[in-house]
PDB file of C-alpha atoms in Angstrom:
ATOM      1  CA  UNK A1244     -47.271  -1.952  -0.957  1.00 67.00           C
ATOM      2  CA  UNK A1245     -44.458   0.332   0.772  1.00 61.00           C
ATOM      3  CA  UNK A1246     -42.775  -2.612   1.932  1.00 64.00           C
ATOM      4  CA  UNK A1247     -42.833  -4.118  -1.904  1.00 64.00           C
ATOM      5  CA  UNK A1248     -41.553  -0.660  -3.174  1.00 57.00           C
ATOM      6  CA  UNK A1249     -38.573  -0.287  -0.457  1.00 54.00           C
ATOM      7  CA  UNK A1250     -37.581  -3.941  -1.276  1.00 62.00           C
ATOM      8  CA  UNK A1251     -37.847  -3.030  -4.818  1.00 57.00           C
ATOM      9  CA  UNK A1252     -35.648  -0.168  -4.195  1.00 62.00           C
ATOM     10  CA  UNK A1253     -32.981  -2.277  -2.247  1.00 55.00           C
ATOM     11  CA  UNK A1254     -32.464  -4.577  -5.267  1.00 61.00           C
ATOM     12  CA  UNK A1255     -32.068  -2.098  -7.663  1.00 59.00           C
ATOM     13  CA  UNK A1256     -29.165  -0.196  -5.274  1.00 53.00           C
ATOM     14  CA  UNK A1257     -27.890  -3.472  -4.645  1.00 57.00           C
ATOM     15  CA  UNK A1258     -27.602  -4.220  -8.720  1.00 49.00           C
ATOM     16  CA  UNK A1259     -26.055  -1.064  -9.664  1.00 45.00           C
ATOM     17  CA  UNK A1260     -23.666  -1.712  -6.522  1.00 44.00           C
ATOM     18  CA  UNK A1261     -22.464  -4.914  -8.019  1.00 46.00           C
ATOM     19  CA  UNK A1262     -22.088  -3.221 -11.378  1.00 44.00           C
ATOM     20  CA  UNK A1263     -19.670  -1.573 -10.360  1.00 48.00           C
ATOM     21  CA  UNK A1264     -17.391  -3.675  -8.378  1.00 62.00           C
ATOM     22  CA  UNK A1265     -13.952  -4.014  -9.668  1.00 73.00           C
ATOM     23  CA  UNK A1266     -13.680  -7.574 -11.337  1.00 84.00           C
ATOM     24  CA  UNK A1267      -9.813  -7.917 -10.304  1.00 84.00           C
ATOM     25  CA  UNK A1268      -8.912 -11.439 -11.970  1.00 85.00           C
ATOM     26  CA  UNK A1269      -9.982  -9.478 -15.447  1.00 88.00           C
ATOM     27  CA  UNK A1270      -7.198  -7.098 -14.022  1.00 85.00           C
ATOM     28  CA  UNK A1271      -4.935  -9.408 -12.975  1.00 84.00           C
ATOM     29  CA  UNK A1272      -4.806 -11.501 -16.515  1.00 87.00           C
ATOM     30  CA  UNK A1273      -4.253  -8.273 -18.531  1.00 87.00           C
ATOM     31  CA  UNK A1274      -1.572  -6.844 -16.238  1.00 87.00           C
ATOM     32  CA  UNK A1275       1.578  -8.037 -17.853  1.00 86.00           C
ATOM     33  CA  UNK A1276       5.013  -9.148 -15.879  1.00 87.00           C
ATOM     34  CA  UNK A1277       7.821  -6.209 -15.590  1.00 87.00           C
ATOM     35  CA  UNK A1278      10.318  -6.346 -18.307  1.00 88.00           C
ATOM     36  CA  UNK A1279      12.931  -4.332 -16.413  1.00 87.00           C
ATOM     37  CA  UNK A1280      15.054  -4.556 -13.530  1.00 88.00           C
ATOM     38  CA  UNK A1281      17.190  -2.386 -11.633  1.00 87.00           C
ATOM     39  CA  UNK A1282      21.087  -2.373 -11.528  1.00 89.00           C
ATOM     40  CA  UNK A1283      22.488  -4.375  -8.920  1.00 91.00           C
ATOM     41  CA  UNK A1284      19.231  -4.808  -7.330  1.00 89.00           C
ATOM     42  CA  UNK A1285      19.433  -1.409  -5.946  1.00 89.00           C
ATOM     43  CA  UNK A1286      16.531   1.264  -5.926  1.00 89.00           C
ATOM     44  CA  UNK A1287      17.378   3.976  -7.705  1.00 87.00           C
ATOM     45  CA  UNK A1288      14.856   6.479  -5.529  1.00 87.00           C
ATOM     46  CA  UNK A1289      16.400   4.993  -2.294  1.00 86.00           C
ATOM     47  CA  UNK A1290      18.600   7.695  -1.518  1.00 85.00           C
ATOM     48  CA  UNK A1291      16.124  10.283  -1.745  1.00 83.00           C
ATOM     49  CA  UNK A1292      14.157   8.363   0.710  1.00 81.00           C
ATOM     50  CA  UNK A1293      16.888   8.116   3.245  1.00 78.00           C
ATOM     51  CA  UNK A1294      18.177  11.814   2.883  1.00 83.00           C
ATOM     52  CA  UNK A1295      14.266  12.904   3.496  1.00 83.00           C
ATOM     53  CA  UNK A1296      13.312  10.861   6.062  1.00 84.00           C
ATOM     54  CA  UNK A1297      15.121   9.628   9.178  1.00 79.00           C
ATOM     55  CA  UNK A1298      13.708   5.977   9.298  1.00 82.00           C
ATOM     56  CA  UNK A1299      11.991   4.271   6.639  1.00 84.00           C
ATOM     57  CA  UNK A1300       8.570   5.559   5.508  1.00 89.00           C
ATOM     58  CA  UNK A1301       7.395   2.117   3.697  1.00 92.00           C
ATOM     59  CA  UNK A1302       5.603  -0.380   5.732  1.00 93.00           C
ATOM     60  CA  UNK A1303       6.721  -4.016   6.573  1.00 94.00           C
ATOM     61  CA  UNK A1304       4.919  -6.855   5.298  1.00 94.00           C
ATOM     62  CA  UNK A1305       4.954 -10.386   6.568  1.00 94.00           C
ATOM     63  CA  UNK A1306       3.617 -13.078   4.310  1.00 92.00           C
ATOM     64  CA  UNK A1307       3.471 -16.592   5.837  1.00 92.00           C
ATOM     65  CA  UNK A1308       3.070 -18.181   2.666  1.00 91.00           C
ATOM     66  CA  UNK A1309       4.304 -18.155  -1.032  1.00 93.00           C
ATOM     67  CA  UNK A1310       2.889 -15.868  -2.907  1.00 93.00           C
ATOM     68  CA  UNK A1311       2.357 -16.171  -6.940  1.00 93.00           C
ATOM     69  CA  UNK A1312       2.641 -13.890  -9.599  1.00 91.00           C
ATOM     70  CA  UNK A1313       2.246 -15.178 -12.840  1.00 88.00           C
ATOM     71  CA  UNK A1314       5.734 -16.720 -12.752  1.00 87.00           C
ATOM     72  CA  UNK A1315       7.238 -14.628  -9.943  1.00 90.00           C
ATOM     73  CA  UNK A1316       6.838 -16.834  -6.642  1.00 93.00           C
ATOM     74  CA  UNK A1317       7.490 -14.399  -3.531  1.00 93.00           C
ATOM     75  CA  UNK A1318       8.463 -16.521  -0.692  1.00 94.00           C
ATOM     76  CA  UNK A1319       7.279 -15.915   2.430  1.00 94.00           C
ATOM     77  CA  UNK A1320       8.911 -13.758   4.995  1.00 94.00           C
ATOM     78  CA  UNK A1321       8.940 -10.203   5.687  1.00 95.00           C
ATOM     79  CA  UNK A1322      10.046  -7.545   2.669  1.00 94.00           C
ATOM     80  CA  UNK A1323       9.611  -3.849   2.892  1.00 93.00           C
ATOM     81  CA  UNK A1324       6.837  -2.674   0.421  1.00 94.00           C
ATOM     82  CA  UNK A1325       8.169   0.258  -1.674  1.00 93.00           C
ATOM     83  CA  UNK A1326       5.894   1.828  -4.171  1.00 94.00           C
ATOM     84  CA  UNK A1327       6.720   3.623  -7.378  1.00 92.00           C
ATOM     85  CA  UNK A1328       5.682   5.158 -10.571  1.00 92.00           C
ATOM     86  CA  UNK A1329       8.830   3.936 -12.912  1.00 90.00           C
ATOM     87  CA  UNK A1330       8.756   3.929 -17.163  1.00 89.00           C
ATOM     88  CA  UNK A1331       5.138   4.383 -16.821  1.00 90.00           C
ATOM     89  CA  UNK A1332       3.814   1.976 -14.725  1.00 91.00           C
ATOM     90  CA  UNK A1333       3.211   1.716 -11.315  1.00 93.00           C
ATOM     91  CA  UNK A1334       4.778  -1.025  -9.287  1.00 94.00           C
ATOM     92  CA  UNK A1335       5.493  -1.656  -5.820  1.00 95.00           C
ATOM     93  CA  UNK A1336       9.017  -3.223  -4.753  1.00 94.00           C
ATOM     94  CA  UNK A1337       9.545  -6.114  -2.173  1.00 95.00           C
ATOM     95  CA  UNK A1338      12.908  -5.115  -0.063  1.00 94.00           C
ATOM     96  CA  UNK A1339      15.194  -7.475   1.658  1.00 93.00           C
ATOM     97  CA  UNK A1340      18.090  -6.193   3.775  1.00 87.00           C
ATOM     98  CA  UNK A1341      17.642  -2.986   1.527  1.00 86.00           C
ATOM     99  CA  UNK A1342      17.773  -4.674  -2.295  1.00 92.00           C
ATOM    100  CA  UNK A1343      15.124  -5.272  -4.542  1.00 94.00           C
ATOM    101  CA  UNK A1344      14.085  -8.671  -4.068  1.00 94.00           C
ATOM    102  CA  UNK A1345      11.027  -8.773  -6.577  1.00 94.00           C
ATOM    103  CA  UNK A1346       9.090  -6.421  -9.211  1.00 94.00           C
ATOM    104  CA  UNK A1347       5.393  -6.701  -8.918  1.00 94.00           C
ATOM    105  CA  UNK A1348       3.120  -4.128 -10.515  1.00 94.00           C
ATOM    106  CA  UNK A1349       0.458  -2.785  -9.345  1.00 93.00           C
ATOM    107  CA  UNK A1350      -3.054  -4.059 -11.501  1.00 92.00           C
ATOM    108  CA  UNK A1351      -4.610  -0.924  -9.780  1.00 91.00           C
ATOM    109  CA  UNK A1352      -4.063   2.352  -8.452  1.00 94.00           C
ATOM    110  CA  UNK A1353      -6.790   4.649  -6.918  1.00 93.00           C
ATOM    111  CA  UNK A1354      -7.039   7.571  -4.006  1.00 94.00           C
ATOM    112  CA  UNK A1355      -7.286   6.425  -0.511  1.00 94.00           C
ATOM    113  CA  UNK A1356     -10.624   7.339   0.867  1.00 93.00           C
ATOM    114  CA  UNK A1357     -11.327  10.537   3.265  1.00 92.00           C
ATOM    115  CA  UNK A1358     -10.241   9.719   6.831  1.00 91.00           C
ATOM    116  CA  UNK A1359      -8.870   6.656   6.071  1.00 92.00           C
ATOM    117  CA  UNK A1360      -6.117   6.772   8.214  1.00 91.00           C
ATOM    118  CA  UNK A1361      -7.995   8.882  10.833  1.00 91.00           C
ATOM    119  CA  UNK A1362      -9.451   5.695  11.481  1.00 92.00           C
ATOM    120  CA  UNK A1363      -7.059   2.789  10.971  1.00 90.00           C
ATOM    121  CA  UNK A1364      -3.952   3.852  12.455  1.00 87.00           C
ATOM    122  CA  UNK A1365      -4.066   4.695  15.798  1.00 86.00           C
ATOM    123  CA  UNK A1366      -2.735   7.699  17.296  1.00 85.00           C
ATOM    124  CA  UNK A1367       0.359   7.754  19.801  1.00 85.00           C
ATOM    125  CA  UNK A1368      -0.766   8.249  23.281  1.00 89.00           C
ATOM    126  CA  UNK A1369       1.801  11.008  25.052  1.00 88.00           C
ATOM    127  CA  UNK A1370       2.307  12.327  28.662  1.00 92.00           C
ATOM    128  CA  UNK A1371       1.754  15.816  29.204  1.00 91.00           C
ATOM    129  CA  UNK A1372       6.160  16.011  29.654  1.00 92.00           C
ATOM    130  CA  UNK A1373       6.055  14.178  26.078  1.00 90.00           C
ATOM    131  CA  UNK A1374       3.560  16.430  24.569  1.00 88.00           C
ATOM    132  CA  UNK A1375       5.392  19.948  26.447  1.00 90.00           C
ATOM    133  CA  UNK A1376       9.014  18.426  25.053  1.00 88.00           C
ATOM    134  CA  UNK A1377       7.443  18.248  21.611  1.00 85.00           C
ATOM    135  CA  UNK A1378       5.629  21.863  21.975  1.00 86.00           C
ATOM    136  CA  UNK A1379       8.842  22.902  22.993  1.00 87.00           C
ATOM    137  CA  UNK A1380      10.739  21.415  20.062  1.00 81.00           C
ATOM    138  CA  UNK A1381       8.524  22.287  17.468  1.00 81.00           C
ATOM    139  CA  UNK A1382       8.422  25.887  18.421  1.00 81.00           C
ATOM    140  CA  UNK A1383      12.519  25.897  18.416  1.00 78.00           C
ATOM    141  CA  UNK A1384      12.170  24.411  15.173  1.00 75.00           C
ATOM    142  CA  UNK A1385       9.447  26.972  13.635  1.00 76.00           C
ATOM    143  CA  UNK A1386      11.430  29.956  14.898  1.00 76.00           C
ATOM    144  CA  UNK A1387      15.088  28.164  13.856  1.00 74.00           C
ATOM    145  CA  UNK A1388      14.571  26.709  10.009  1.00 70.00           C
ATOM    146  CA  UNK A1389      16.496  23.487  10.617  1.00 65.00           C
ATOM    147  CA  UNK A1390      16.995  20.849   8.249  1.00 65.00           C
ATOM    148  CA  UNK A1391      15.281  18.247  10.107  1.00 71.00           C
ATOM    149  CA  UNK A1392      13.952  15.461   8.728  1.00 75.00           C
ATOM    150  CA  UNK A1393      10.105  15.189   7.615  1.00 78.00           C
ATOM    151  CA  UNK A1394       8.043  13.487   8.786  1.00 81.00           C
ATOM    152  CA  UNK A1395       6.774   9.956   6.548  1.00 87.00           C
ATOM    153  CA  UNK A1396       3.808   9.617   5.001  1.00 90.00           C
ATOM    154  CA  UNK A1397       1.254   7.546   6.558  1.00 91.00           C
ATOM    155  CA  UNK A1398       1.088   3.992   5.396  1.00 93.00           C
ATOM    156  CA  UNK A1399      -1.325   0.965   5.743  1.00 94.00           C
ATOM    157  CA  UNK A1400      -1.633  -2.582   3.981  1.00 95.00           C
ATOM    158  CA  UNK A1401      -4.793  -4.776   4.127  1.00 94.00           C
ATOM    159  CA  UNK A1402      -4.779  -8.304   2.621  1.00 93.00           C
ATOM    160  CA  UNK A1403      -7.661 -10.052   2.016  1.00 92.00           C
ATOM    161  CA  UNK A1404      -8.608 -13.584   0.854  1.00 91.00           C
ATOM    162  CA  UNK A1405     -10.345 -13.125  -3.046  1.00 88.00           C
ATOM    163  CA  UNK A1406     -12.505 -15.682  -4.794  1.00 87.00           C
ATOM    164  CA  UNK A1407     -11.316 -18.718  -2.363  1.00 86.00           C
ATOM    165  CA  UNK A1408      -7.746 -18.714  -4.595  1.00 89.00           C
ATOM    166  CA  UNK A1409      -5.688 -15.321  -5.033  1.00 91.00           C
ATOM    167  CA  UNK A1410      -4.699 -12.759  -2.203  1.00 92.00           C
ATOM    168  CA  UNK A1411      -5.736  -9.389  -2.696  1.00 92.00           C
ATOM    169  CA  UNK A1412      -3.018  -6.798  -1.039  1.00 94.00           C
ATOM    170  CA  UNK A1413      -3.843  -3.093  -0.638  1.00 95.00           C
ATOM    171  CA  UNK A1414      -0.626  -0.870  -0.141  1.00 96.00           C
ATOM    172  CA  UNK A1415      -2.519   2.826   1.527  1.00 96.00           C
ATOM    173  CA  UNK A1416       1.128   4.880   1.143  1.00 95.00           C
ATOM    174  CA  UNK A1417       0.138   9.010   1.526  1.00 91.00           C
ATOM    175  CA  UNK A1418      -2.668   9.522  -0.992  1.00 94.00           C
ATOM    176  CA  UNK A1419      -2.660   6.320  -3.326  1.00 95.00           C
ATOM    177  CA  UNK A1420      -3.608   3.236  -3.084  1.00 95.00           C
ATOM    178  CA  UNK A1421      -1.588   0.318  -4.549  1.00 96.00           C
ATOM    179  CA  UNK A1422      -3.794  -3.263  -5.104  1.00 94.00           C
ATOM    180  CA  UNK A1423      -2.163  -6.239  -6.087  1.00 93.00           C
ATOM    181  CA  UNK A1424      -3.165  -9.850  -6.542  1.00 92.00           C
ATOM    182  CA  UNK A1425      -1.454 -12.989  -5.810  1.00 92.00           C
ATOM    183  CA  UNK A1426      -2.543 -16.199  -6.599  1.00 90.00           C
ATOM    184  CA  UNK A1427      -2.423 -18.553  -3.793  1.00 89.00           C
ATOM    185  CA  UNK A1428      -1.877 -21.443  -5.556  1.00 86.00           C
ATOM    186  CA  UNK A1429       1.514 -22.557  -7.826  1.00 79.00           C
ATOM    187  CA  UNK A1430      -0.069 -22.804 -11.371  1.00 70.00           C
TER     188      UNK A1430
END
């Protein structure tokens, strides 16, 4: 009887589980296509992102096939993934050689989970001269208000095969997460 009632138990935790998983094709079909661009092909944030920071703080993505977009085809190759909030949406830009190559938004936005990156990106393994130079540095730099640059926030993608026929990337950039869905296939 306890076994029946655990089992029981399962299925009903297991129901309301898949209740609420995200149905992202719904969210992909009602997403609609950007209907701006930028001038020139030129971010207008990227300034601000080079003054701040003294590399860039968006990851690298290498796709090894064509990706789809509705109509947008993203060939593959590697493009720096650039997130924004613009005119009330929130999209993430694919970079070549610094200019906006395409405009995809984003069907969904949502916090990255608690310790996320704790546990996906690895941390840098130092010598104890590495870790006294940096002691040494940041205490200079704590008692002597420099205008060093800050440090990026952390970033992570995951891509993931969805329903046999679309790619499903997550963008992890500081505290949101970015998803986007390509369709594998040329329609």
């Amino acid at each position: 009887m306890k076994k029946i009632l655990f089992i029981l138990i399962l299925i009903i935790l297991n129901l309301s589980s898949l209740a609420n998983a995200t149905d992202y094709v719904k969210l992909y079909e009602k997403t609609d296509k950007v209907d701006f661009s930028f001038y020139n092909n030129i971010d207008p944030y990227q300034d601000e992102d080079n003054f701040r920071y003294a590399y860039s703080p968006y990851p690298l993505f290498r796709t090894s096939t064509d990706l789809y977009y509705k109509d947008i085809t993203v060939p593959h190759g590697y493009y720096i993934l650039t997130p924004r909030h613009y005119k009330n949406r929130d999209i993430v830009l694919f970079k070549t050689a610094g200019k906006v190559s395409y405009i995809i938004p984003a069907i969904k936005k949502e916090a990255v989970p608690f310790g996320f990156y704790e546990k996906n990106i690895p941390k840098i393994k130092k010598t104890k001269w590495q870790k006294l130079h940096d002691g040494f540095f940041e205490k200079m730099n704590n008692l002597f208000k420099s205008s060093r640059k800050v440090t990026p926030p952390s970033a992570f993608i995951t891509a993931e095969r969805y329903e046999h026929k679309y790619l499903l990337v997550k963008l992890y950039y500081a505290e949101d997460v970015y998803v986007m869905l390509f369709n594998l296939y040329e329609n």
